[in-house]
Amino acid sequence: KAGVTQTPRYLIKTRGQQVTLSCSPISGHRSVSWYQQTPGQGLQFLFEYFSETQRNKGNFPGRFSGRQFSNSRSEMNVSTLELGDSALYLCASSRANTEAFFGQGTRLTVV
Amino acid sequence: QKEVEQNSGPLSVPEGAIASLNCTYSDRGSQSFFWYRQYSGKSPELIMFIYSNGDKEDGRFTAQLNKASQYVSLLIRDSQPSDSATYLCAVKMSSTLGRLYFGRGTQLTVWP
């Protein structure tokens, strides 16, 4: 059974650019959540999608956005990148109210 | 404010010992409890989950939940150097579907 797949694995972007990250959940999982992990802040919740609807949103600026498609795949977008956006971005999928499994993450470096 | 607190590390134990990791949570609406292991530079890996009060054992791992005390713990028996990692406690509310609330993690080192 395939796990959660995140692409790309690594990205280097310049300040001011935008970036789109992709997450394909485990088959049958309709809930997808996104987290940002940095050494100083730990795991910070970005947003959660279920059946193409955003159900929860964390405390991040509007530059961070996301969406979910009918096949449960999800994307997140960060516009006008800042140096502080450098982080490991993690996607987790689950069936509703069950255990969540993480993808390998996308390591974003903003220079 | 939903908070998840883990005992401050780092925690260092000798090979073969029992490692005890603790976690408290603030919201009594919490329904599900998870332990993730994260190796340096890798993503979190689910190792245990528990939904009911009491103990749950899986191999060398035992999760313990006490909802009255809002406390969940993870015991690792016969600790191995390969258990050296950061352990993350996570809590899910019944109202938030997939969202997890995480502690800051406890770094465990098992020395030979």
Short mmCIF file of C-alpha atoms in Angstrom, two decimals:
data_model
loop_
_atom_site.label_atom_id
_atom_site.label_comp_id
_atom_site.label_asym_id
_atom_site.label_seq_id
_atom_site.Cartn_x
_atom_site.Cartn_y
_atom_site.Cartn_z
CA LYS A 1 0.00 0.00 0.00
CA ALA A 2 1.52 3.30 -1.07
CA GLY A 3 2.17 5.89 1.60
CA VAL A 4 1.74 9.64 1.50
CA THR A 5 3.71 11.12 -1.37
CA GLN A 6 5.00 14.66 -1.32
CA THR A 7 6.67 16.40 -4.22
CA PRO A 8 9.12 17.85 -4.70
CA ARG A 9 11.41 16.63 -1.91
CA TYR A 10 13.70 19.65 -2.06
CA LEU A 11 13.29 23.18 -3.33
CA ILE A 12 15.46 26.26 -3.40
CA LYS A 13 13.67 29.50 -4.13
CA THR A 14 14.53 33.19 -4.08
CA ARG A 15 12.81 35.74 -1.85
CA GLY A 16 9.71 37.12 -3.51
CA GLN A 17 9.02 34.04 -5.60
CA GLN A 18 6.11 31.71 -5.09
CA VAL A 19 6.08 27.95 -4.64
CA THR A 20 3.55 25.12 -4.93
CA LEU A 21 3.93 21.88 -3.01
CA SER A 22 1.95 18.73 -3.71
CA CYS A 23 0.66 15.94 -1.50
CA SER A 24 -0.95 12.67 -2.59
CA PRO A 25 -2.62 10.95 0.36
CA ILE A 26 -2.91 7.26 1.08
CA SER A 27 -5.65 5.71 -1.02
CA GLY A 28 -8.99 6.08 0.73
CA HIS A 29 -7.84 8.91 2.99
CA ARG A 30 -9.89 12.04 2.50
CA SER A 31 -8.37 14.23 5.19
CA VAL A 32 -5.14 16.04 4.41
CA SER A 33 -3.35 18.34 6.84
CA TRP A 34 -0.29 20.49 6.28
CA TYR A 35 2.35 21.44 8.84
CA GLN A 36 5.44 23.58 8.85
CA GLN A 37 8.39 22.40 10.90
CA THR A 38 11.29 24.60 11.90
CA PRO A 39 13.93 24.02 14.58
CA GLY A 40 12.74 26.97 16.62
CA GLN A 41 8.97 26.54 16.38
CA GLY A 42 8.44 22.81 16.12
CA LEU A 43 5.44 21.55 14.15
CA GLN A 44 3.02 24.33 13.28
CA PHE A 45 -0.38 23.58 11.78
CA LEU A 46 -1.12 25.27 8.46
CA PHE A 47 -4.47 23.94 7.29
CA GLU A 48 -6.65 20.88 6.97
CA TYR A 49 -8.80 19.75 4.06
CA PHE A 50 -11.53 17.18 3.92
CA SER A 51 -13.63 16.46 0.82
CA GLU A 52 -12.21 19.50 -0.98
CA THR A 53 -13.18 21.87 1.85
CA GLN A 54 -10.83 23.65 4.19
CA ARG A 55 -11.94 22.61 7.66
CA ASN A 56 -9.30 24.28 9.81
CA LYS A 57 -6.68 26.93 9.33
CA GLY A 58 -3.68 27.72 11.47
CA ASN A 59 -2.26 31.09 12.35
CA PHE A 60 -0.31 31.83 9.17
CA PRO A 61 -0.49 34.88 6.90
CA GLY A 62 -2.61 34.89 3.79
CA ARG A 63 0.49 34.18 1.68
CA PHE A 64 -0.05 30.57 2.62
CA SER A 65 -2.93 28.92 0.83
CA GLY A 66 -4.03 25.48 -0.14
CA ARG A 67 -6.62 23.41 -1.90
CA GLN A 68 -7.78 19.85 -2.27
CA PHE A 69 -8.93 18.14 -5.41
CA SER A 70 -11.70 15.62 -5.93
CA ASN A 71 -9.18 12.75 -5.78
CA SER A 72 -8.07 14.03 -2.33
CA ARG A 73 -4.70 15.20 -3.60
CA SER A 74 -3.76 18.51 -2.06
CA GLU A 75 -1.53 21.41 -2.92
CA MET A 76 -0.26 24.27 -0.84
CA ASN A 77 1.04 27.53 -2.21
CA VAL A 78 3.26 30.13 -0.65
CA SER A 79 3.47 33.48 -2.41
CA THR A 80 6.03 36.25 -1.95
CA LEU A 81 8.48 33.97 -0.21
CA GLU A 82 10.42 35.25 2.78
CA LEU A 83 13.61 33.90 4.32
CA GLY A 84 11.61 32.79 7.34
CA ASP A 85 9.55 30.45 5.17
CA SER A 86 12.53 28.11 4.96
CA ALA A 87 11.30 24.95 6.63
CA LEU A 88 10.27 21.35 6.26
CA TYR A 89 6.69 21.22 5.00
CA LEU A 90 4.85 18.10 5.98
CA CYS A 91 1.61 16.66 4.76
CA ALA A 92 -0.38 14.07 6.72
CA SER A 93 -3.35 12.06 5.57
CA SER A 94 -5.99 10.15 7.48
CA ARG A 95 -9.50 8.88 7.36
CA ALA A 96 -11.67 11.15 9.47
CA ASN A 97 -10.86 10.82 13.19
CA THR A 98 -8.27 8.08 12.78
CA GLU A 99 -4.50 7.97 12.89
CA ALA A 100 -2.58 10.22 10.52
CA PHE A 101 0.44 9.29 8.44
CA PHE A 102 3.04 11.73 7.22
CA GLY A 103 4.74 12.04 3.88
CA GLN A 104 8.49 12.47 3.60
CA GLY A 105 8.14 16.23 3.49
CA THR A 106 9.36 18.98 1.22
CA ARG A 107 12.46 20.82 2.35
CA LEU A 108 12.11 24.45 1.20
CA THR A 109 15.07 26.78 1.33
CA VAL A 110 14.52 30.45 0.57
CA VAL A 111 17.64 32.42 -0.33
CA GLN B 1 -5.88 27.41 23.90
CA LYS B 2 -5.17 23.76 23.25
CA GLU B 3 -1.73 22.88 24.57
CA VAL B 4 0.31 19.73 24.55
CA GLU B 5 3.33 19.64 26.83
CA GLN B 6 6.11 17.09 26.86
CA ASN B 7 8.75 16.55 29.51
CA SER B 8 11.80 18.56 28.63
CA GLY B 9 14.75 16.66 27.27
CA PRO B 10 17.04 15.56 26.23
CA LEU B 11 16.60 12.15 27.77
CA SER B 12 19.56 9.82 27.85
CA VAL B 13 19.34 6.13 28.81
CA PRO B 14 21.70 3.17 28.48
CA GLU B 15 21.00 0.35 26.07
CA GLY B 16 18.58 -2.16 27.55
CA ALA B 17 16.96 0.31 29.94
CA ILE B 18 13.36 1.56 29.96
CA ALA B 19 12.83 5.00 28.49
CA SER B 20 9.81 6.89 29.81
CA LEU B 21 8.34 9.76 27.84
CA ASN B 22 5.53 11.89 29.21
CA CYS B 23 2.93 14.21 27.79
CA THR B 24 0.10 16.30 29.23
CA TYR B 25 -2.69 18.04 27.36
CA SER B 26 -4.97 20.87 28.31
CA ASP B 27 -8.20 20.19 26.44
CA ARG B 28 -10.59 17.68 27.95
CA GLY B 29 -12.22 17.33 24.53
CA SER B 30 -9.18 15.42 23.34
CA GLN B 31 -10.17 12.04 21.93
CA SER B 32 -7.18 10.40 20.32
CA PHE B 33 -3.53 10.28 21.29
CA PHE B 34 -0.50 9.49 19.20
CA TRP B 35 3.22 9.03 19.51
CA TYR B 36 5.44 9.78 16.56
CA ARG B 37 9.14 9.10 16.23
CA GLN B 38 11.21 11.48 14.15
CA TYR B 39 14.78 10.82 13.17
CA SER B 40 16.94 13.82 12.37
CA GLY B 41 16.15 15.14 8.90
CA LYS B 42 13.22 12.75 8.42
CA SER B 43 9.46 13.06 8.73
CA PRO B 44 7.48 11.85 11.77
CA GLU B 45 6.61 8.16 11.85
CA LEU B 46 3.58 6.92 13.76
CA ILE B 47 4.59 4.33 16.33
CA MET B 48 1.65 4.17 18.74
CA PHE B 49 -1.89 5.41 19.10
CA ILE B 50 -4.32 5.04 21.98
CA TYR B 51 -7.95 6.03 22.32
CA SER B 52 -9.08 4.55 25.65
CA ASN B 53 -7.87 4.82 29.22
CA GLY B 54 -5.31 2.23 30.21
CA ASP B 55 -2.31 0.61 28.60
CA LYS B 56 -1.69 -0.45 25.05
CA GLU B 57 1.30 -2.58 24.21
CA ASP B 58 2.98 -3.15 20.87
CA GLY B 59 6.26 -4.98 20.99
CA ARG B 60 8.71 -2.98 23.09
CA PHE B 61 6.39 0.03 23.20
CA THR B 62 3.62 0.68 25.72
CA ALA B 63 1.35 3.71 25.59
CA GLN B 64 -0.52 4.69 28.73
CA LEU B 65 -3.50 7.03 28.85
CA ASN B 66 -5.18 8.64 31.84
CA LYS B 67 -7.91 11.00 30.67
CA ALA B 68 -8.83 12.09 34.19
CA SER B 69 -5.28 13.35 34.71
CA GLN B 70 -4.97 14.44 31.06
CA TYR B 71 -1.79 12.49 30.78
CA VAL B 72 -0.35 10.14 28.19
CA SER B 73 3.00 8.40 28.28
CA LEU B 74 5.19 6.15 26.17
CA LEU B 75 7.43 3.48 27.63
CA ILE B 76 10.16 1.92 25.53
CA ARG B 77 11.47 -1.31 27.00
CA ASP B 78 14.88 -2.76 26.21
CA SER B 79 15.91 0.52 24.58
CA GLN B 80 18.23 0.25 21.59
CA PRO B 81 20.58 2.81 20.04
CA SER B 82 18.26 2.77 17.01
CA ASP B 83 15.54 4.23 19.27
CA SER B 84 17.55 7.46 19.49
CA ALA B 85 15.25 10.06 17.96
CA THR B 86 12.83 12.82 18.86
CA TYR B 87 9.47 11.57 20.12
CA LEU B 88 6.44 13.72 19.43
CA CYS B 89 3.21 13.49 21.38
CA ALA B 90 0.12 14.45 19.37
CA VAL B 91 -3.50 14.88 20.32
CA LYS B 92 -6.61 14.98 18.17
CA MET B 93 -9.94 16.53 19.09
CA SER B 94 -13.18 14.91 18.04
CA SER B 95 -14.23 18.16 16.38
CA THR B 96 -11.25 18.71 14.13
CA LEU B 97 -11.11 15.63 11.90
CA GLY B 98 -7.49 15.35 10.91
CA ARG B 99 -5.77 18.17 12.74
CA LEU B 100 -3.18 17.15 15.31
CA TYR B 101 -1.92 19.24 18.20
CA PHE B 102 1.74 18.52 18.83
CA GLY B 103 4.09 18.84 21.75
CA ARG B 104 7.57 20.20 21.13
CA GLY B 105 9.05 16.72 21.32
CA THR B 106 11.51 14.93 23.59
CA GLN B 107 14.90 14.01 22.24
CA LEU B 108 15.93 10.53 23.34
CA THR B 109 19.48 9.20 23.19
CA VAL B 110 20.19 5.54 23.90
CA TRP B 111 23.88 4.95 24.47
CA PRO B 112 25.56 1.55 24.03
#
